[in-house]
mmCIF file of C-alpha atoms and ligand atoms in Angstrom:
data_model
loop_
_atom_site.group_PDB
_atom_site.id
_atom_site.type_symbol
_atom_site.label_atom_id
_atom_site.label_comp_id
_atom_site.label_asym_id
_atom_site.label_seq_id
_atom_site.Cartn_x
_atom_site.Cartn_y
_atom_site.Cartn_z
ATOM 1 C CA MET A 1 21.731 -16.958 9.862
ATOM 2 C CA GLU A 2 20.011 -13.984 9.226
ATOM 3 C CA ARG A 3 17.315 -11.740 10.993
ATOM 4 C CA LEU A 4 13.565 -12.009 9.434
ATOM 5 C CA ASP A 5 13.776 -8.024 8.168
ATOM 6 C CA ALA A 6 17.064 -8.776 6.421
ATOM 7 C CA PHE A 7 15.643 -12.199 4.728
ATOM 8 C CA MET A 8 12.772 -10.643 3.573
ATOM 9 C CA ALA A 9 14.254 -7.368 2.425
ATOM 10 C CA ARG A 10 16.532 -9.908 0.531
ATOM 11 C CA ALA A 11 13.591 -12.286 -0.576
ATOM 12 C CA ASN A 12 11.730 -9.657 -1.958
ATOM 13 C CA THR A 13 14.476 -7.381 -3.936
ATOM 14 C CA ALA A 14 15.491 -10.293 -5.870
ATOM 15 C CA TYR A 15 11.321 -11.656 -6.290
ATOM 16 C CA TYR A 16 10.091 -8.154 -7.754
ATOM 17 C CA ALA A 17 13.646 -8.138 -9.768
ATOM 18 C CA ALA A 18 13.031 -11.230 -11.963
ATOM 19 C CA GLN A 19 9.575 -12.625 -11.357
ATOM 20 C CA ASP A 20 6.372 -11.460 -12.746
ATOM 21 C CA PRO A 21 4.178 -10.890 -9.553
ATOM 22 C CA PHE A 22 1.089 -10.703 -11.234
ATOM 23 C CA ALA A 23 1.319 -14.147 -12.313
ATOM 24 C CA ASP A 24 1.557 -15.007 -8.529
ATOM 25 C CA PHE A 25 -1.434 -12.543 -7.154
ATOM 26 C CA THR A 26 -3.464 -9.949 -8.487
ATOM 27 C CA THR A 27 -4.442 -6.726 -6.957
ATOM 28 C CA ALA A 28 -7.536 -3.778 -7.096
ATOM 29 C CA PRO A 29 -6.296 -1.453 -10.102
ATOM 30 C CA GLU A 30 -5.946 -4.739 -11.804
ATOM 31 C CA ILE A 31 -9.188 -6.149 -11.040
ATOM 32 C CA SER A 32 -11.433 -2.714 -11.687
ATOM 33 C CA GLN A 33 -10.220 0.072 -13.500
ATOM 34 C CA VAL A 34 -12.827 2.259 -11.262
ATOM 35 C CA PHE A 35 -10.136 2.002 -8.193
ATOM 36 C CA GLY A 36 -7.480 3.812 -9.691
ATOM 37 C CA GLU A 37 -10.127 6.755 -10.680
ATOM 38 C CA LEU A 38 -11.541 7.157 -7.586
ATOM 39 C CA LEU A 39 -8.359 7.239 -6.297
ATOM 40 C CA GLY A 40 -7.301 9.784 -8.569
ATOM 41 C CA LEU A 41 -10.372 11.967 -8.212
ATOM 42 C CA TRP A 42 -9.164 11.451 -4.490
ATOM 43 C CA ALA A 43 -5.941 13.144 -4.535
ATOM 44 C CA ALA A 44 -7.626 15.874 -6.926
ATOM 45 C CA MET A 45 -10.243 16.768 -3.954
ATOM 46 C CA GLN A 46 -7.150 17.235 -1.603
ATOM 47 C CA TRP A 47 -5.573 19.213 -4.266
ATOM 48 C CA GLN A 48 -8.184 21.503 -4.509
ATOM 49 C CA ALA A 49 -8.394 21.454 -0.574
ATOM 50 C CA MET A 50 -4.903 22.609 0.015
ATOM 51 C CA GLY A 51 -5.458 25.581 -2.255
ATOM 52 C CA ALA A 52 -4.532 24.077 -5.805
ATOM 53 C CA PRO A 53 -1.150 24.627 -5.579
ATOM 54 C CA SER A 54 1.119 24.391 -8.903
ATOM 55 C CA PRO A 55 3.119 22.746 -9.347
ATOM 56 C CA VAL A 56 2.419 19.959 -7.088
ATOM 57 C CA ILE A 57 3.872 16.501 -6.815
ATOM 58 C CA LEU A 58 2.261 13.506 -7.231
ATOM 59 C CA ALA A 59 3.601 10.525 -6.334
ATOM 60 C CA GLU A 60 2.992 6.545 -6.204
ATOM 61 C CA ALA A 61 5.018 4.124 -4.057
ATOM 62 C CA GLY A 62 5.320 0.712 -5.202
ATOM 63 C CA PRO A 63 3.133 1.267 -8.708
ATOM 64 C CA GLY A 64 3.124 -2.540 -10.052
ATOM 65 C CA ARG A 65 2.227 -1.847 -13.571
ATOM 66 C CA GLY A 66 1.530 1.328 -13.646
ATOM 67 C CA THR A 67 -2.154 0.706 -13.992
ATOM 68 C CA LEU A 68 -3.629 2.265 -10.905
ATOM 69 C CA MET A 69 -1.864 5.862 -12.083
ATOM 70 C CA ALA A 70 -2.428 5.509 -15.749
ATOM 71 C CA ASP A 71 -6.312 4.871 -14.608
ATOM 72 C CA ALA A 72 -5.928 7.837 -12.128
ATOM 73 C CA LEU A 73 -4.177 10.077 -14.399
ATOM 74 C CA ARG A 74 -7.199 9.301 -17.051
ATOM 75 C CA ALA A 75 -9.944 10.437 -14.463
ATOM 76 C CA ILE A 76 -8.038 13.436 -13.439
ATOM 77 C CA ARG A 77 -7.526 14.520 -17.287
ATOM 78 C CA ARG A 78 -11.288 14.385 -17.396
ATOM 79 C CA MET A 79 -12.390 15.919 -14.393
ATOM 80 C CA VAL A 80 -9.839 18.071 -13.149
ATOM 81 C CA PRO A 81 -7.952 19.046 -15.891
ATOM 82 C CA ASP A 82 -6.425 22.351 -13.744
ATOM 83 C CA PHE A 83 -4.567 19.622 -11.454
ATOM 84 C CA ALA A 84 -3.340 17.083 -14.491
ATOM 85 C CA ALA A 85 -1.570 20.346 -15.684
ATOM 86 C CA ALA A 86 -0.139 21.331 -12.077
ATOM 87 C CA LEU A 87 1.006 17.824 -11.639
ATOM 88 C CA GLN A 88 4.531 16.657 -11.649
ATOM 89 C CA LEU A 89 4.350 12.718 -11.744
ATOM 90 C CA HIS A 90 7.190 10.729 -9.321
ATOM 91 C CA LEU A 91 7.207 6.808 -8.739
ATOM 92 C CA VAL A 92 9.090 5.316 -5.773
ATOM 93 C CA GLU A 93 9.829 1.566 -7.143
ATOM 94 C CA ASN A 94 13.026 -0.282 -6.525
ATOM 95 C CA SER A 95 12.672 -3.158 -9.171
ATOM 96 C CA PRO A 96 14.122 -2.243 -12.434
ATOM 97 C CA ARG A 97 11.797 -4.476 -14.005
ATOM 98 C CA LEU A 98 8.967 -3.175 -13.292
ATOM 99 C CA ARG A 99 10.300 0.442 -14.163
ATOM 100 C CA THR A 100 10.225 -0.581 -17.807
ATOM 101 C CA VAL A 101 6.767 -1.953 -17.818
ATOM 102 C CA GLN A 102 5.719 1.754 -15.656
ATOM 103 C CA ALA A 103 8.007 3.474 -18.178
ATOM 104 C CA ALA A 104 5.239 2.301 -20.885
ATOM 105 C CA LYS A 105 2.131 3.260 -19.328
ATOM 106 C CA LEU A 106 3.248 6.783 -17.739
ATOM 107 C CA PRO A 107 5.778 8.944 -20.183
ATOM 108 C CA GLY A 108 7.083 11.601 -18.497
ATOM 109 C CA ALA A 109 7.172 9.680 -14.626
ATOM 110 C CA ILE A 110 10.545 10.541 -12.457
ATOM 111 C CA TRP A 111 11.808 7.445 -10.919
ATOM 112 C CA HIS A 112 12.857 6.971 -7.116
ATOM 113 C CA ASP A 113 14.198 3.975 -4.862
ATOM 114 C CA THR A 114 13.024 5.669 -1.831
ATOM 115 C CA LEU A 115 10.502 8.231 -0.706
ATOM 116 C CA ASP A 116 13.663 10.046 0.737
ATOM 117 C CA THR A 117 14.431 11.667 -2.826
ATOM 118 C CA LEU A 118 11.260 13.145 -3.740
ATOM 119 C CA PRO A 119 11.647 16.664 -4.521
ATOM 120 C CA ARG A 120 10.213 18.962 -1.948
ATOM 121 C CA GLY A 121 7.044 20.727 -1.791
ATOM 122 C CA PRO A 122 3.363 19.845 -1.764
ATOM 123 C CA LEU A 123 2.570 15.988 -2.133
ATOM 124 C CA LEU A 124 -0.057 13.595 -2.909
ATOM 125 C CA LEU A 125 1.038 10.110 -2.274
ATOM 126 C CA LEU A 126 -1.039 6.591 -3.233
ATOM 127 C CA ALA A 127 0.230 3.409 -1.974
ATOM 128 C CA ASN A 128 -1.805 0.246 -2.736
ATOM 129 C CA GLU A 129 -0.279 -2.860 -1.431
ATOM 130 C CA PHE A 130 3.124 -1.108 -0.873
ATOM 131 C CA LEU A 131 3.448 -1.408 2.762
ATOM 132 C CA ASP A 132 2.826 -5.273 3.079
ATOM 133 C CA ALA A 133 5.841 -5.997 1.148
ATOM 134 C CA LEU A 134 8.155 -4.227 3.334
ATOM 135 C CA PRO A 135 10.358 -6.178 6.027
ATOM 136 C CA ILE A 136 8.757 -6.754 9.216
ATOM 137 C CA ARG A 137 10.526 -8.468 12.335
ATOM 138 C CA GLN A 138 8.836 -10.845 14.869
ATOM 139 C CA PHE A 139 9.149 -11.216 18.336
ATOM 140 C CA VAL A 140 8.019 -14.626 20.462
ATOM 141 C CA ARG A 141 7.089 -14.302 24.107
ATOM 142 C CA ARG A 142 9.304 -16.890 25.766
ATOM 143 C CA GLY A 143 8.214 -16.997 29.810
ATOM 144 C CA SER A 144 8.851 -13.294 31.174
ATOM 145 C CA GLY A 145 10.944 -12.214 28.337
ATOM 146 C CA TRP A 146 11.396 -11.843 24.273
ATOM 147 C CA ALA A 147 13.331 -13.814 21.937
ATOM 148 C CA GLU A 148 13.594 -12.558 18.255
ATOM 149 C CA ARG A 149 13.213 -14.779 14.981
ATOM 150 C CA TYR A 150 15.542 -15.367 12.595
ATOM 151 C CA VAL A 151 15.912 -17.609 9.505
ATOM 152 C CA ALA A 152 18.967 -19.929 9.038
ATOM 153 C CA ASP A 153 18.544 -23.080 6.691
ATOM 154 C CA GLY A 154 14.973 -22.632 5.443
ATOM 155 C CA ALA A 155 13.853 -22.320 9.075
ATOM 156 C CA PHE A 156 13.249 -20.265 11.984
ATOM 157 C CA THR A 157 15.576 -20.205 14.901
ATOM 158 C CA GLU A 158 15.442 -17.626 17.845
ATOM 159 C CA GLN A 159 17.764 -15.459 19.617
ATOM 160 C CA PRO A 160 17.377 -13.629 22.858
ATOM 161 C CA ALA A 161 15.361 -9.947 23.115
ATOM 162 C CA ALA A 162 15.426 -6.795 24.305
ATOM 163 C CA ALA A 163 11.873 -6.580 26.352
ATOM 164 C CA LEU A 164 9.156 -5.517 24.206
ATOM 165 C CA ASP A 165 6.381 -3.442 25.354
ATOM 166 C CA ARG A 166 3.449 -5.734 23.732
ATOM 167 C CA ALA A 167 0.988 -7.685 25.019
ATOM 168 C CA ALA A 168 1.266 -11.660 24.193
ATOM 169 C CA ASP A 169 0.721 -14.966 25.749
ATOM 170 C CA ASP A 170 3.586 -17.235 26.324
ATOM 171 C CA GLY A 171 4.674 -18.588 22.715
ATOM 172 C CA GLU A 172 2.981 -16.163 20.541
ATOM 173 C CA VAL A 173 4.146 -14.409 17.491
ATOM 174 C CA VAL A 174 3.875 -10.343 17.721
ATOM 175 C CA GLU A 175 5.430 -8.396 14.429
ATOM 176 C CA VAL A 176 7.212 -4.942 14.546
ATOM 177 C CA ASP A 177 6.973 -3.407 10.799
ATOM 178 C CA GLU A 178 9.795 -1.634 11.667
ATOM 179 C CA VAL A 179 10.416 -0.419 7.766
ATOM 180 C CA ALA A 180 6.816 1.019 7.574
ATOM 181 C CA ILE A 181 6.966 3.242 10.923
ATOM 182 C CA THR A 182 9.993 4.676 10.155
ATOM 183 C CA LEU A 183 9.016 5.335 6.287
ATOM 184 C CA THR A 184 5.556 6.648 7.226
ATOM 185 C CA THR A 185 7.224 8.640 9.918
ATOM 186 C CA ALA A 186 9.228 10.565 7.800
ATOM 187 C CA LEU A 187 6.192 10.991 5.335
ATOM 188 C CA ALA A 188 3.980 12.248 8.006
ATOM 189 C CA GLU A 189 6.842 15.057 8.991
ATOM 190 C CA ARG A 190 7.406 15.931 5.298
ATOM 191 C CA ILE A 191 3.620 16.305 5.216
ATOM 192 C CA ALA A 192 2.743 18.103 8.171
ATOM 193 C CA ALA A 193 6.160 20.619 7.350
ATOM 194 C CA GLN A 194 5.516 21.068 3.256
ATOM 195 C CA GLY A 195 1.631 20.405 2.797
ATOM 196 C CA GLY A 196 -0.208 17.290 1.103
ATOM 197 C CA ALA A 197 -1.807 14.131 2.182
ATOM 198 C CA ALA A 198 -0.562 10.416 1.737
ATOM 199 C CA LEU A 199 -3.281 7.590 1.140
ATOM 200 C CA PHE A 200 -2.240 3.750 2.010
ATOM 201 C CA ILE A 201 -4.448 0.879 1.204
ATOM 202 C CA ASP A 202 -3.342 -2.569 2.509
ATOM 203 C CA TYR A 203 -4.571 -5.274 4.284
ATOM 204 C CA GLY A 204 -4.287 -5.724 8.326
ATOM 205 C CA PRO A 205 -6.434 -5.411 11.123
ATOM 206 C CA ALA A 206 -7.465 -1.914 12.439
ATOM 207 C CA THR A 207 -6.419 -2.971 15.977
ATOM 208 C CA SER A 208 -2.277 -4.106 16.708
ATOM 209 C CA ALA A 209 -2.903 -8.128 17.785
ATOM 210 C CA PRO A 210 -0.247 -10.953 18.215
ATOM 211 C CA GLY A 211 -0.254 -13.438 15.422
ATOM 212 C CA ASP A 212 2.082 -14.024 12.647
ATOM 213 C CA SER A 213 1.044 -13.146 9.404
ATOM 214 C CA LEU A 214 4.103 -13.299 7.361
ATOM 215 C CA GLN A 215 3.083 -15.529 3.927
ATOM 216 C CA ALA A 216 4.090 -16.193 0.441
ATOM 217 C CA LEU A 217 2.355 -16.604 -2.936
ATOM 218 C CA ARG A 218 4.001 -18.707 -5.692
ATOM 219 C CA GLY A 219 1.610 -19.400 -8.430
ATOM 220 C CA GLY A 220 -1.430 -17.655 -6.872
ATOM 221 C CA THR A 221 -1.531 -20.571 -4.063
ATOM 222 C CA ALA A 222 0.139 -20.108 -0.123
ATOM 223 C CA ALA A 223 4.086 -21.256 -0.190
ATOM 224 C CA ASN A 224 6.607 -21.438 2.332
ATOM 225 C CA PRO A 225 7.672 -17.923 3.300
ATOM 226 C CA LEU A 226 11.403 -19.117 4.065
ATOM 227 C CA ALA A 227 12.335 -21.637 0.988
ATOM 228 C CA ASP A 228 13.733 -20.311 -2.137
ATOM 229 C CA PRO A 229 14.037 -17.205 -1.472
ATOM 230 C CA GLY A 230 13.273 -14.884 -4.444
ATOM 231 C CA SER A 231 10.593 -17.369 -5.804
ATOM 232 C CA ALA A 232 7.667 -15.936 -3.816
ATOM 233 C CA ASP A 233 6.172 -12.754 -2.910
ATOM 234 C CA LEU A 234 6.691 -11.955 0.492
ATOM 235 C CA THR A 235 4.055 -10.170 2.614
ATOM 236 C CA ALA A 236 2.902 -9.303 6.456
ATOM 237 C CA HIS A 237 -0.121 -7.772 7.754
ATOM 238 C CA VAL A 238 0.277 -3.929 7.898
ATOM 239 C CA ASP A 239 0.039 -2.708 11.517
ATOM 240 C CA PHE A 240 -2.196 0.304 10.760
ATOM 241 C CA ALA A 241 -2.397 1.299 14.460
ATOM 242 C CA ALA A 242 1.133 1.236 14.732
ATOM 243 C CA LEU A 243 1.624 3.804 11.680
ATOM 244 C CA ALA A 244 -1.479 5.948 12.818
ATOM 245 C CA GLN A 245 0.589 6.375 16.155
ATOM 246 C CA ALA A 246 3.813 7.087 13.987
ATOM 247 C CA ALA A 247 2.572 9.672 11.961
ATOM 248 C CA ARG A 248 0.371 11.414 14.696
ATOM 249 C CA SER A 249 3.312 11.876 17.104
ATOM 250 C CA VAL A 250 5.328 13.881 14.244
ATOM 251 C CA GLY A 251 2.172 16.301 14.027
ATOM 252 C CA ALA A 252 0.286 14.694 10.782
ATOM 253 C CA ALA A 253 -3.268 14.302 11.271
ATOM 254 C CA VAL A 254 -4.412 10.810 10.485
ATOM 255 C CA HIS A 255 -7.775 9.425 9.490
ATOM 256 C CA GLY A 256 -8.784 5.762 8.990
ATOM 257 C CA PRO A 257 -7.852 2.797 9.260
ATOM 258 C CA LEU A 258 -11.693 2.660 7.619
ATOM 259 C CA PRO A 259 -12.751 -0.382 5.472
ATOM 260 C CA GLN A 260 -11.843 -0.726 2.007
ATOM 261 C CA GLY A 261 -15.452 -1.525 1.083
ATOM 262 C CA LEU A 262 -16.736 1.581 3.014
ATOM 263 C CA PHE A 263 -14.176 4.096 1.211
ATOM 264 C CA LEU A 264 -14.771 3.216 -2.215
ATOM 265 C CA ALA A 265 -18.745 2.535 -1.956
ATOM 266 C CA ARG A 266 -18.510 6.285 -0.525
ATOM 267 C CA LEU A 267 -15.949 7.520 -3.247
ATOM 268 C CA GLY A 268 -19.292 6.412 -5.855
ATOM 269 C CA LEU A 269 -17.833 2.604 -6.737
ATOM 270 C CA PHE A 270 -21.258 1.667 -7.444
ATOM 271 C CA GLN A 271 -22.077 4.619 -9.365
ATOM 272 C CA ARG A 272 -19.145 4.796 -11.301
ATOM 273 C CA THR A 273 -19.328 1.286 -12.322
ATOM 274 C CA GLY A 274 -22.776 1.450 -13.010
ATOM 275 C CA ALA A 275 -22.335 4.309 -15.298
ATOM 276 C CA LEU A 276 -19.330 2.476 -17.183
ATOM 277 C CA ALA A 277 -21.361 -0.707 -17.612
ATOM 278 C CA ARG A 278 -24.303 1.157 -19.139
ATOM 279 C CA THR A 279 -21.702 2.012 -21.889
ATOM 280 C CA GLN A 280 -20.508 -1.842 -22.209
ATOM 281 C CA GLN A 281 -21.683 -5.271 -23.730
ATOM 282 C CA PRO A 282 -23.402 -7.509 -21.682
ATOM 283 C CA ALA A 283 -20.924 -9.690 -20.962
ATOM 284 C CA THR A 284 -18.610 -6.662 -19.922
ATOM 285 C CA ALA A 285 -21.034 -4.993 -17.982
ATOM 286 C CA SER A 286 -21.834 -7.679 -15.129
ATOM 287 C CA ARG A 287 -17.862 -8.231 -15.497
ATOM 288 C CA LEU A 288 -17.327 -4.901 -14.137
ATOM 289 C CA LEU A 289 -20.113 -4.703 -11.483
ATOM 290 C CA GLU A 290 -18.471 -8.583 -10.268
ATOM 291 C CA SER A 291 -15.131 -6.432 -10.198
ATOM 292 C CA ALA A 292 -16.885 -3.723 -7.976
ATOM 293 C CA LYS A 293 -18.434 -5.893 -5.648
ATOM 294 C CA ARG A 294 -14.883 -7.938 -5.508
ATOM 295 C CA LEU A 295 -13.504 -5.158 -4.054
ATOM 296 C CA ALA A 296 -16.316 -3.797 -1.691
ATOM 297 C CA GLU A 297 -18.036 -7.192 -0.151
ATOM 298 C CA PRO A 298 -16.589 -7.628 3.208
ATOM 299 C CA ASP A 299 -16.135 -11.040 2.354
ATOM 300 C CA GLN A 300 -14.000 -10.556 -0.465
ATOM 301 C CA MET A 301 -11.436 -7.306 -0.355
ATOM 302 C CA GLY A 302 -14.402 -4.998 1.276
ATOM 303 C CA ARG A 303 -13.240 -5.711 5.050
ATOM 304 C CA LEU A 304 -9.398 -7.317 5.344
ATOM 305 C CA PHE A 305 -8.112 -4.235 3.537
ATOM 306 C CA LYS A 306 -7.817 -1.040 5.398
ATOM 307 C CA VAL A 307 -7.512 2.884 3.948
ATOM 308 C CA LEU A 308 -5.444 5.027 5.994
ATOM 309 C CA ALA A 309 -4.811 8.864 5.259
ATOM 310 C CA VAL A 310 -2.012 10.749 6.548
ATOM 311 C CA CYS A 311 -2.728 14.380 6.013
ATOM 312 C CA HIS A 312 -1.600 18.034 6.780
ATOM 313 C CA PRO A 313 -3.203 19.293 9.612
ATOM 314 C CA ALA A 314 -5.072 22.239 8.039
ATOM 315 C CA LEU A 315 -6.602 20.254 5.355
ATOM 316 C CA PRO A 316 -10.398 19.347 6.069
ATOM 317 C CA LEU A 317 -11.495 16.002 6.730
ATOM 318 C CA PRO A 318 -10.599 13.784 3.390
ATOM 319 C CA ALA A 319 -13.139 12.542 1.212
ATOM 320 C CA GLY A 320 -14.328 8.957 1.908
ATOM 321 C CA PHE A 321 -13.603 9.791 5.765
ATOM 322 C CA SER A 322 -16.375 11.196 6.691
ATOM 323 C CA GLU A 323 -20.099 10.036 7.322
HETATM 324 N N1 LIG B 1 0.437 -0.862 -6.351
HETATM 325 C C1 LIG B 1 1.094 -2.193 -7.107
HETATM 326 C C2 LIG B 1 1.674 -3.260 -6.926
HETATM 327 C C3 LIG B 1 1.709 -4.029 -5.958
HETATM 328 S S1 LIG B 1 3.229 -4.792 -5.406
HETATM 329 C C4 LIG B 1 -0.318 -2.917 -7.536
HETATM 330 O O1 LIG B 1 -1.543 -2.196 -6.358
HETATM 331 O O2 LIG B 1 -0.886 -3.491 -8.702
HETATM 332 C C5 LIG B 1 4.276 -4.017 -4.824
HETATM 333 C C6 LIG B 1 4.993 -2.958 -5.459
HETATM 334 O O3 LIG B 1 5.886 -2.280 -4.163
HETATM 335 C C7 LIG B 1 5.820 -3.346 -6.742
HETATM 336 O O4 LIG B 1 5.724 -2.611 -7.548
HETATM 337 C C8 LIG B 1 7.121 -3.817 -5.898
HETATM 338 O O5 LIG B 1 8.277 -3.851 -7.092
HETATM 339 C C9 LIG B 1 7.264 -2.321 -5.048
HETATM 340 N N2 LIG B 1 7.968 -2.543 -3.914
HETATM 341 C C10 LIG B 1 8.102 -2.991 -3.189
HETATM 342 N N3 LIG B 1 8.973 -3.467 -2.235
HETATM 343 C C11 LIG B 1 9.542 -2.675 -2.501
HETATM 344 C C12 LIG B 1 10.676 -1.142 -1.890
HETATM 345 N N4 LIG B 1 11.336 -1.266 -0.840
HETATM 346 N N5 LIG B 1 10.949 -0.320 -2.218
HETATM 347 C C13 LIG B 1 10.400 0.407 -3.378
HETATM 348 N N6 LIG B 1 9.337 -0.544 -3.892
HETATM 349 C C14 LIG B 1 9.208 -1.579 -3.985
#
């Protein structure tokens, strides 16, 4: 018997070490180069608002194939060369396999297993679809008390749990993103003390609500999350409200969560895509425009995906978060 978070940690470590995740799912930076470009320029704007410190750490958590950061760096070099000259690139990635893929695209980067070993100093951090892969705990309301979910022989089993301060009806599941909350709290403390800003993009509701969001994707289709650990990507919705509260409680400023579509549109997704499309053949141009819509349309990735910024309290409201 294994507690759900231990099971999920073991399954995902095995999965990312051995499988090509991008055979099972796709992500925003793989859909359009404009996604990484806009995030790179967002980081450059925060750097300018911070007073252009040099050196500065530009970090990404869970860089996947390195596509987001490669697109970000290309845009930064072209538009804000002073930032390109000042930045030191650090990647937080625990899959040796994906580190090899990232190294081919991002020469000169320094890798870390966790955010804790990033060097001291002002930090700009980007993370797309990183938090959803972190282990969660699940509790079930049983009468006037609570039980916690464990995994045994490919099925859930329950153990009595301590009282939990969450609203739920009898039999309902609530999720606690313990690892993500711990990580966000430490990051927010660091940003409040040493300066910087972090941008998290992931999927989940804007306010905490009961519900079992654990899911497995294998070959692009939903699979049983408890079967064959390591053969499928396990994710859960990110509890942005809990992360925002955790970051604020240690003195960071928090902006969002905001729907991804609104954020990207404000940063110029459609203008940049249009400019790029005009330089391309018609087939490529229409593919680019379709990709932008996929990222921004509410019924595609535009609403379910949210953007949350954790910033030093002295920084002005970051780009994309103002009207
Ligand atoms: N950001 C990329 C990849 C998302 S997949 C994109 O948008 O395409 C999740 C990424 O997080 C992978 O690179 C995976 O190896 C990494 N990852 C997952 N759990 C991790 C953990 N606990 N520590 C460090 N990296 C992790």
